[in-house]
PDB file of C-alpha atoms in Angstrom:
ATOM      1  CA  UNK A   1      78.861  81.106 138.613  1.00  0.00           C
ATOM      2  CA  UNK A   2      79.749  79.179 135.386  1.00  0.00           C
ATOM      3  CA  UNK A   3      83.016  80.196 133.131  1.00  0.00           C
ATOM      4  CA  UNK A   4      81.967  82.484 130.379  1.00  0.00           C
ATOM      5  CA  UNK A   5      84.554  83.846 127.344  1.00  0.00           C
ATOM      6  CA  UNK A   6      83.484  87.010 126.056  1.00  0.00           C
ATOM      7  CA  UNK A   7      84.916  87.602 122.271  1.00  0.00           C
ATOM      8  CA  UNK A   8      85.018  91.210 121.533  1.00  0.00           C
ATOM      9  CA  UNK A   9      86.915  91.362 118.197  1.00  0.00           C
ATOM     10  CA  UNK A  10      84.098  90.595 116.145  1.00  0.00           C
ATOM     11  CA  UNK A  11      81.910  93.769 117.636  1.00  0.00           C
ATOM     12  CA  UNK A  12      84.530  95.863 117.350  1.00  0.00           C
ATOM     13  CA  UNK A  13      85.523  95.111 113.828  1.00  0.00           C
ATOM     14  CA  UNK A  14      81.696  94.832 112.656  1.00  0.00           C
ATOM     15  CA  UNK A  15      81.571  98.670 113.879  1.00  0.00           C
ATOM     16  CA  UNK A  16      84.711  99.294 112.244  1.00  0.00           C
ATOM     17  CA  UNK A  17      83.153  97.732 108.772  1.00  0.00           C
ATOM     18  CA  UNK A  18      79.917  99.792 109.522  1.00  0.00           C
ATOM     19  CA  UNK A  19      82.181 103.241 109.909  1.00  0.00           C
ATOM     20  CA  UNK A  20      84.269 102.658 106.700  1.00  0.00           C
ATOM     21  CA  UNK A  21      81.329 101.975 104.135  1.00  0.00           C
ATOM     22  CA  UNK A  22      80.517 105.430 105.642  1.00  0.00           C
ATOM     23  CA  UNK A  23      83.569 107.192 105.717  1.00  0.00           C
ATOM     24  CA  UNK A  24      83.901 105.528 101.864  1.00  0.00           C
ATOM     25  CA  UNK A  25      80.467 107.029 100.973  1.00  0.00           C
ATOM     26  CA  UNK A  26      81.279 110.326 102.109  1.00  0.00           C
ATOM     27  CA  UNK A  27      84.695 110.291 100.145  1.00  0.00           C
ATOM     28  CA  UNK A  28      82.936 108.979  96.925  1.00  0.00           C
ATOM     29  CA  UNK A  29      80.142 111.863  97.675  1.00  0.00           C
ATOM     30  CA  UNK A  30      83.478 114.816  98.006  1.00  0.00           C
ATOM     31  CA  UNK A  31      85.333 113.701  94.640  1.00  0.00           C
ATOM     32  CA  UNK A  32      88.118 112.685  97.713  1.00  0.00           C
ATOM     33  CA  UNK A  33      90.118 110.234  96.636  1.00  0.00           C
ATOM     34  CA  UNK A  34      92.530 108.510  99.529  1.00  0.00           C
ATOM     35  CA  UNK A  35      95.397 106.240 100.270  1.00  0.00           C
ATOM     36  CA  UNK A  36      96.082 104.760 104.041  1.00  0.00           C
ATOM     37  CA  UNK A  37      99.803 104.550 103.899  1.00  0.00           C
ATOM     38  CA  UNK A  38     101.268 101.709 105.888  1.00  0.00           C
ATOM     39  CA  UNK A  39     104.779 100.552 107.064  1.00  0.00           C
ATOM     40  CA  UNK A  40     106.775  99.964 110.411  1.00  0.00           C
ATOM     41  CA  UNK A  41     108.414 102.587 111.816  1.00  0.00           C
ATOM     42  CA  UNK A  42     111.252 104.542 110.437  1.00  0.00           C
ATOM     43  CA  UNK A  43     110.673 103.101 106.779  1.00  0.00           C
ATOM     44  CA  UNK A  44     110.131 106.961 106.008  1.00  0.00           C
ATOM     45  CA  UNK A  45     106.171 107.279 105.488  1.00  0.00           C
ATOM     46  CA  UNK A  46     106.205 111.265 105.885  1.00  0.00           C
ATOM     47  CA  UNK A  47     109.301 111.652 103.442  1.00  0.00           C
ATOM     48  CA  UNK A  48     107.662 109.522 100.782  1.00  0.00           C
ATOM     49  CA  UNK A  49     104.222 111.651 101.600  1.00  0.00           C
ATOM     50  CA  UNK A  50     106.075 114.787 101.116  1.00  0.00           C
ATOM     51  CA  UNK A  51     107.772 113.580  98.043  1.00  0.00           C
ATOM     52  CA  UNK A  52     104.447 112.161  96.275  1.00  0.00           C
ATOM     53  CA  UNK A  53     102.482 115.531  97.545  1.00  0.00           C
ATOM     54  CA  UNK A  54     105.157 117.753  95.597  1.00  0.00           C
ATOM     55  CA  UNK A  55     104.511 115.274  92.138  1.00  0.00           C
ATOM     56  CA  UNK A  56     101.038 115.385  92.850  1.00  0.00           C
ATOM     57  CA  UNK A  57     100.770 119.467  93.224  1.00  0.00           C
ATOM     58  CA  UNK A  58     102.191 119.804  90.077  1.00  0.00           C
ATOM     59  CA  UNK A  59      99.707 117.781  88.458  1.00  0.00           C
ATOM     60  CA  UNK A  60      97.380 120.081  90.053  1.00  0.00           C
ATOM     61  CA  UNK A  61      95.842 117.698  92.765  1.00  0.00           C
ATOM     62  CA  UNK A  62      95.598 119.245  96.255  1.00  0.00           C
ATOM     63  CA  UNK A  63      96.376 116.983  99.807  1.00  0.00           C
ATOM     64  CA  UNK A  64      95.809 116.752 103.225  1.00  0.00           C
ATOM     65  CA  UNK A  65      97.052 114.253 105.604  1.00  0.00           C
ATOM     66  CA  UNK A  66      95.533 112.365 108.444  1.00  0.00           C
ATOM     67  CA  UNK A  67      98.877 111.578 111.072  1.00  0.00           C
ATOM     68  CA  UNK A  68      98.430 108.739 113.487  1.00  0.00           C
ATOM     69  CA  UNK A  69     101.066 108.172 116.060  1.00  0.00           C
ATOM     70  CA  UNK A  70     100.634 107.107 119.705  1.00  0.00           C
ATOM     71  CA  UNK A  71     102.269 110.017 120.792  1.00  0.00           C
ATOM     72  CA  UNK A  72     103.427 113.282 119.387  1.00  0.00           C
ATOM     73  CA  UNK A  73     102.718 115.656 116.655  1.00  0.00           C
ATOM     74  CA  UNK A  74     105.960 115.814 114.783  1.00  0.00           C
ATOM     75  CA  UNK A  75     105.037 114.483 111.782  1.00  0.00           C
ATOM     76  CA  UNK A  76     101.776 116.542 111.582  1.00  0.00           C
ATOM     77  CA  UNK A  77     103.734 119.900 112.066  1.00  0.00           C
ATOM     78  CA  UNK A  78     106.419 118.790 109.080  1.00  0.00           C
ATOM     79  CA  UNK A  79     103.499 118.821 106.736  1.00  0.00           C
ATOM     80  CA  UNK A  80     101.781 121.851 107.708  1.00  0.00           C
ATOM     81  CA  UNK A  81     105.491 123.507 107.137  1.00  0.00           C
ATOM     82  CA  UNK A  82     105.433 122.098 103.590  1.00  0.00           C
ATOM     83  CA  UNK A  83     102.004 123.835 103.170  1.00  0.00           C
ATOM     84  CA  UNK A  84     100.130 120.184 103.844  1.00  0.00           C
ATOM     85  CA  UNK A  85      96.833 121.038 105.814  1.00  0.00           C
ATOM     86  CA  UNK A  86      97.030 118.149 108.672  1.00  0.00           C
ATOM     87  CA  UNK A  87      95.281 116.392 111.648  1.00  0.00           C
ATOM     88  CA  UNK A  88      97.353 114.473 114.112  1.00  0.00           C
ATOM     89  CA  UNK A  89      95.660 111.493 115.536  1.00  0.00           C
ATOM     90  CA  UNK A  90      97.168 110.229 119.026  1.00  0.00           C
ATOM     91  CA  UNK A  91      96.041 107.029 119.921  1.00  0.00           C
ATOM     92  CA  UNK A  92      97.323 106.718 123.562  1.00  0.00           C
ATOM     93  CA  UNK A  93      98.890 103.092 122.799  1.00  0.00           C
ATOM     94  CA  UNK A  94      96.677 101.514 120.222  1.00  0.00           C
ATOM     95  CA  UNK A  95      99.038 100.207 117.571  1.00  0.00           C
ATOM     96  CA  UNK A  96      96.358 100.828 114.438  1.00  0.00           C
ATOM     97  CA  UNK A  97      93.822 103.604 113.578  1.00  0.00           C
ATOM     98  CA  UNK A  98      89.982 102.602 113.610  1.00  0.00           C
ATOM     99  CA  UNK A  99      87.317 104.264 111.442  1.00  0.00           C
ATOM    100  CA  UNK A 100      85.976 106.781 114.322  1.00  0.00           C
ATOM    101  CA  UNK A 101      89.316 108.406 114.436  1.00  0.00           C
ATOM    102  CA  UNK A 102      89.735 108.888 110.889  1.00  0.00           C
ATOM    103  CA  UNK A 103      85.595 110.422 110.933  1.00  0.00           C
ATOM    104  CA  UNK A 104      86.625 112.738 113.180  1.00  0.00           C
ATOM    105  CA  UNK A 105      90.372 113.793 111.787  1.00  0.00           C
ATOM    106  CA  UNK A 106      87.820 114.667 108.543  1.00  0.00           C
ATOM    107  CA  UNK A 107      85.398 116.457 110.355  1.00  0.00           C
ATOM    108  CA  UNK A 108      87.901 118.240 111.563  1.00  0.00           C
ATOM    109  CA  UNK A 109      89.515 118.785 107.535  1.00  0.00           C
ATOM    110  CA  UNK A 110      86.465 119.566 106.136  1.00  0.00           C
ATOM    111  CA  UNK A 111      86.071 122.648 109.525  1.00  0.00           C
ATOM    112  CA  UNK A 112      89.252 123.845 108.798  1.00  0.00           C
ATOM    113  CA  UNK A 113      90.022 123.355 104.887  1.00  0.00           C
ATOM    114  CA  UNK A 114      86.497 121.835 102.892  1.00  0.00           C
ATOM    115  CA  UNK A 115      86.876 118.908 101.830  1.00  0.00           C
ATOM    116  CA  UNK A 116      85.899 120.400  98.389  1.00  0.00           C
ATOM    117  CA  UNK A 117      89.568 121.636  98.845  1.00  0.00           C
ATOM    118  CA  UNK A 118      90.734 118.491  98.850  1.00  0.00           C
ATOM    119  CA  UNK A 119      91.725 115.810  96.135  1.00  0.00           C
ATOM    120  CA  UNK A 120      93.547 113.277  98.077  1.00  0.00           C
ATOM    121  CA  UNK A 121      93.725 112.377 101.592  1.00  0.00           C
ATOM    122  CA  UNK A 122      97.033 110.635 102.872  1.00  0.00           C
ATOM    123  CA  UNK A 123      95.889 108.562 105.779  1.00  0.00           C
ATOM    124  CA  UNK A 124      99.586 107.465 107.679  1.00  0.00           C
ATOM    125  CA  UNK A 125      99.080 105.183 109.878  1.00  0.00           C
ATOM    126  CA  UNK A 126     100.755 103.777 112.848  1.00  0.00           C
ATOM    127  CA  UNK A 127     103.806 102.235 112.351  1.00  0.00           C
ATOM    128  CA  UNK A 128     103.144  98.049 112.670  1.00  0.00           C
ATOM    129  CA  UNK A 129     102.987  95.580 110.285  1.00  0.00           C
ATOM    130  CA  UNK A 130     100.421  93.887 112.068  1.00  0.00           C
ATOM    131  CA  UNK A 131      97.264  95.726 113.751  1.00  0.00           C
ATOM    132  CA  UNK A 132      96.525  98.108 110.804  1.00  0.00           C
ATOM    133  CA  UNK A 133      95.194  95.174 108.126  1.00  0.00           C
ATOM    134  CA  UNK A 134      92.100  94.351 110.195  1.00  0.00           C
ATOM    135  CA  UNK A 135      91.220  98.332 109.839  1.00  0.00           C
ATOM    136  CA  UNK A 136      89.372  99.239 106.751  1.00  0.00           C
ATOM    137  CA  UNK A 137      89.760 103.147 107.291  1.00  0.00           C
ATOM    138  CA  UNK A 138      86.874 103.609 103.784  1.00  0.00           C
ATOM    139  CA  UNK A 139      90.510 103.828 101.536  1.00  0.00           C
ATOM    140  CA  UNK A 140      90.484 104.087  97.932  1.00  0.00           C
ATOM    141  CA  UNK A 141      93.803 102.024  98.105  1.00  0.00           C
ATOM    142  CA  UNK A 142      96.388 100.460 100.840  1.00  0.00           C
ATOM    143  CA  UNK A 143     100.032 101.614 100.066  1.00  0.00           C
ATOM    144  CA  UNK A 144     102.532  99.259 101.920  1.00  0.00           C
ATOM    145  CA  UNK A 145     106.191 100.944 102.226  1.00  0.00           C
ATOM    146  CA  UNK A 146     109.546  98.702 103.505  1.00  0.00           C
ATOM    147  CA  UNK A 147     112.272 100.486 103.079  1.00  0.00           C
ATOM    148  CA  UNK A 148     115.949  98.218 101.995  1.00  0.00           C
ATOM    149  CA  UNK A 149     117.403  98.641 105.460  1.00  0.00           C
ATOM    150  CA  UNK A 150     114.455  96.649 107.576  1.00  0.00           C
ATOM    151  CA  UNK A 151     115.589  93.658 105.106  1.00  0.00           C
ATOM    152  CA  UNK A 152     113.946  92.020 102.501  1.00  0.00           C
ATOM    153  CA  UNK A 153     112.384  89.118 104.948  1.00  0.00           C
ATOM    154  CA  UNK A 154     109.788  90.895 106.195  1.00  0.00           C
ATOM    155  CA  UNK A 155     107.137  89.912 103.540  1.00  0.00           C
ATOM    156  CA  UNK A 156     107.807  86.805 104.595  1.00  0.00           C
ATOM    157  CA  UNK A 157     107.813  86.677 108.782  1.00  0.00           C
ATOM    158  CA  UNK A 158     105.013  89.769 107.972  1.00  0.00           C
ATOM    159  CA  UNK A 159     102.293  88.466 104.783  1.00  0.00           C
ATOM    160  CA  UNK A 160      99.158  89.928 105.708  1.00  0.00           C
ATOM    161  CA  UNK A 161      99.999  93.282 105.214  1.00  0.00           C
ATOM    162  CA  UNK A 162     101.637  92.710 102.095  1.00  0.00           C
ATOM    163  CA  UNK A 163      98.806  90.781 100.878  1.00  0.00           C
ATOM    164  CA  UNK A 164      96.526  93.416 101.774  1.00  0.00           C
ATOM    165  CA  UNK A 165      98.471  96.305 100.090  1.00  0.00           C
ATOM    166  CA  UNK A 166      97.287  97.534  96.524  1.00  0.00           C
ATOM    167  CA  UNK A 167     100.935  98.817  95.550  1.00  0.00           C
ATOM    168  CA  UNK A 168     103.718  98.106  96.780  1.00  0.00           C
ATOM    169  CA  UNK A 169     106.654 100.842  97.660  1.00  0.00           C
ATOM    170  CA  UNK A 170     110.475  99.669  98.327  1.00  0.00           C
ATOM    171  CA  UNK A 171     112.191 102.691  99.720  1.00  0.00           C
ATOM    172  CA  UNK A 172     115.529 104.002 100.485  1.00  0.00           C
ATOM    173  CA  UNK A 173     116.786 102.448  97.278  1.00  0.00           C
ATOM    174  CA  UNK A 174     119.583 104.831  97.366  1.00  0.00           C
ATOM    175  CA  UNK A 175     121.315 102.624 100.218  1.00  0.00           C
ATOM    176  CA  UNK A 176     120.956  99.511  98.849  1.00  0.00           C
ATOM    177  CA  UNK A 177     124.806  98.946  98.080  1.00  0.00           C
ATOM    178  CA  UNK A 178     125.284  98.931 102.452  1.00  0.00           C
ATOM    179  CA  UNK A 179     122.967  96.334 103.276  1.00  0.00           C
ATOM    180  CA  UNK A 180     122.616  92.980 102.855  1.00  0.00           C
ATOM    181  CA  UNK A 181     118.977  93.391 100.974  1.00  0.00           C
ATOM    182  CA  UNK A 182     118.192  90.164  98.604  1.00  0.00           C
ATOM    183  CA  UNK A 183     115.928  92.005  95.584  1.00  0.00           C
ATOM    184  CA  UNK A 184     115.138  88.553  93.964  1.00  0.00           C
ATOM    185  CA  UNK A 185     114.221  87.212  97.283  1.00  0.00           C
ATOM    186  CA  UNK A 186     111.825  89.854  98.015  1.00  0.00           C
ATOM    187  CA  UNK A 187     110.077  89.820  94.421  1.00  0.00           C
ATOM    188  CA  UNK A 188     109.519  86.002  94.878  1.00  0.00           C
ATOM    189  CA  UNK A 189     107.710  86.255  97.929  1.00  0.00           C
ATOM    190  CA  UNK A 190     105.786  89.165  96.662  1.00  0.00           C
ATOM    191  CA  UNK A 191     104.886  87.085  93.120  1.00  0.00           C
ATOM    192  CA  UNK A 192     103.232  84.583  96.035  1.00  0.00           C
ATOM    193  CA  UNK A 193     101.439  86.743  98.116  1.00  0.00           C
ATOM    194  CA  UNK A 194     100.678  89.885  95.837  1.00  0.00           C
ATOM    195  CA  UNK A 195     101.563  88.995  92.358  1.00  0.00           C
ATOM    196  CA  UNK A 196      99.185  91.847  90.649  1.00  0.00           C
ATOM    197  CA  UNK A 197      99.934  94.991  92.572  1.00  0.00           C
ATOM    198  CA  UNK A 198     102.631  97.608  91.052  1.00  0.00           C
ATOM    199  CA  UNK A 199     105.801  97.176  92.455  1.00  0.00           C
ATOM    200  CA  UNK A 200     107.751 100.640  92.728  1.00  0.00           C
ATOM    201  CA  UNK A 201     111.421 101.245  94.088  1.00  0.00           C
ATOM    202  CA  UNK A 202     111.775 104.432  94.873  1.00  0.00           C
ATOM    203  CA  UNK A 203     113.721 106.914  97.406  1.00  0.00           C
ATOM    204  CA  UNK A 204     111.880 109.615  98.882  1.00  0.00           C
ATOM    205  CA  UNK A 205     115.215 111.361  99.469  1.00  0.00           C
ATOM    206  CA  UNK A 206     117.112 111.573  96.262  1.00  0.00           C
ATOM    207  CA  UNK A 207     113.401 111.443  94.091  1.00  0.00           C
ATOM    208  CA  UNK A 208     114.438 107.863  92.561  1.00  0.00           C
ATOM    209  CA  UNK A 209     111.504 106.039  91.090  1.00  0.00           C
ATOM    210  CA  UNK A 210     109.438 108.992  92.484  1.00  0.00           C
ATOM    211  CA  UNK A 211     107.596 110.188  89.348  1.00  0.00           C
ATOM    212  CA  UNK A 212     106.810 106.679  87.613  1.00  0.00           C
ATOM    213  CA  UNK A 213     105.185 105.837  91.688  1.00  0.00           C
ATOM    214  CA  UNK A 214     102.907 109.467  91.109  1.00  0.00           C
ATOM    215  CA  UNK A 215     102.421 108.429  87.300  1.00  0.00           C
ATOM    216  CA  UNK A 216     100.410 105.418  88.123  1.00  0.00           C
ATOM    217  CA  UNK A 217      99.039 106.742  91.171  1.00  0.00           C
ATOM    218  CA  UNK A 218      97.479 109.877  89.080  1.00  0.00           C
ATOM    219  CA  UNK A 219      96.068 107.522  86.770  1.00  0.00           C
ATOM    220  CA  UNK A 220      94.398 105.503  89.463  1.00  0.00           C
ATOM    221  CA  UNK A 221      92.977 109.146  91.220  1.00  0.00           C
ATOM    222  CA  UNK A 222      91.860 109.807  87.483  1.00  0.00           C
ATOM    223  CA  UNK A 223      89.931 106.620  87.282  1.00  0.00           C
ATOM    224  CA  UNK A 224      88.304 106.697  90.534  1.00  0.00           C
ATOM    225  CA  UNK A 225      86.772 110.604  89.031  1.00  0.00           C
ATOM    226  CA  UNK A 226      85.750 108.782  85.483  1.00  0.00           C
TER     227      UNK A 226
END
């Protein structure tokens, strides 16, 4: 029997494609607007959720989040104690959440909440700088979040996801003055790779930056309604 190379990526990410322009219809269709948050671990994803959810809520705008981890629930459970309906997605290993997973974490919002309850969906996906790109999840926009301690390198050894991101978040801002994090060297890559999306520096912590981050991003839910 001859050699023979089977190539699945291309199936899998033509089904992916195929899932999105639905999940985006059925968004469009709810007046949902939503944002697939992306980072590496630890670069605080749920504390900048939290912190854009408050701004948001006082704007009158209501959330849910979609949680994908590989294992765990943690980060689902801290937003339903803020008051945040949630679904946690576990994906058993996969390093990136596909558009089947994010059909059914809806179905599953829309059971338990309506998604006529709902004004933005925070899709926060698994921490990797890598997998997540290929995955159109039907967003209304890609948030990418590196936070000053991972180093300000990382658009560089990292571009695709930085390219792909329609605003840009620096976190942890407030520890800047104990690391070694090169501002000027980070906005230079960025003017290369992403040179028109917003650029925010923010911490989630102390509420830095916080409000002119949910300015712009209120704007951009109020143009998507228009």
């Amino acid at each position: 029997m001859s050699s023979e190379t089977l190539t699945i990526e291309s199936p899998i990410l033509n089904r992916n494609e195929r899932l999105a322009a639905e999940l985006r219809e059925r968004f469009r269709a709810a007046g949902v607007y939503v944002i697939n948050v992306l980072s590496s671990p630890g670069s605080g994803k749920t504390s900048t959720i939290l912190a854009t959810d408050a701004r948001l809520r006082a704007r009158g705008l209501r959330s849910a989040v979609i949680e994908g981890d590989i294992a765990s629930d943690v980060d689902a459970q801290t937003m339903k104690e803020a008051g945040i309906p949630a679904v946690q997605i576990n994906t058993g290993g996969l390093c990136h959440l596909e558009g089947n997973m994010i059909g059914q974490a809806v179905d599953a919002l829309d059971q338990g909440v309506g998604l006529e309850n709902i004004d933005v969906i925070f899709i926060e996906n698994v921490g990797n700088l890598v997998c997540p790109v290929d995955f159109d999840l039907g967003e209304n926009l890609a948030v990418m979040i590196l936070s000053v301690p991972e180093g300000d390198d990382k658009p560089v050894k990292y571009p695709g996801i930085f390219q792909h991101a329609g605003a840009q978040l620096l976190n942890k801002v407030d520890v800047a003055p104990a690391f070694d994090f090169d501002r000027g060297a980070y906005d230079a890559v960025l003017d290369e790779l992403n040179p028109t999306a917003p650029r925010f520096a923010v911490s989630a912590r102390t509420g830095e930056g916080m409000d002119a981050w949910c300015a712009w991003l209120a704007n951009e839910i109020e143009a998507a309604r228009a």
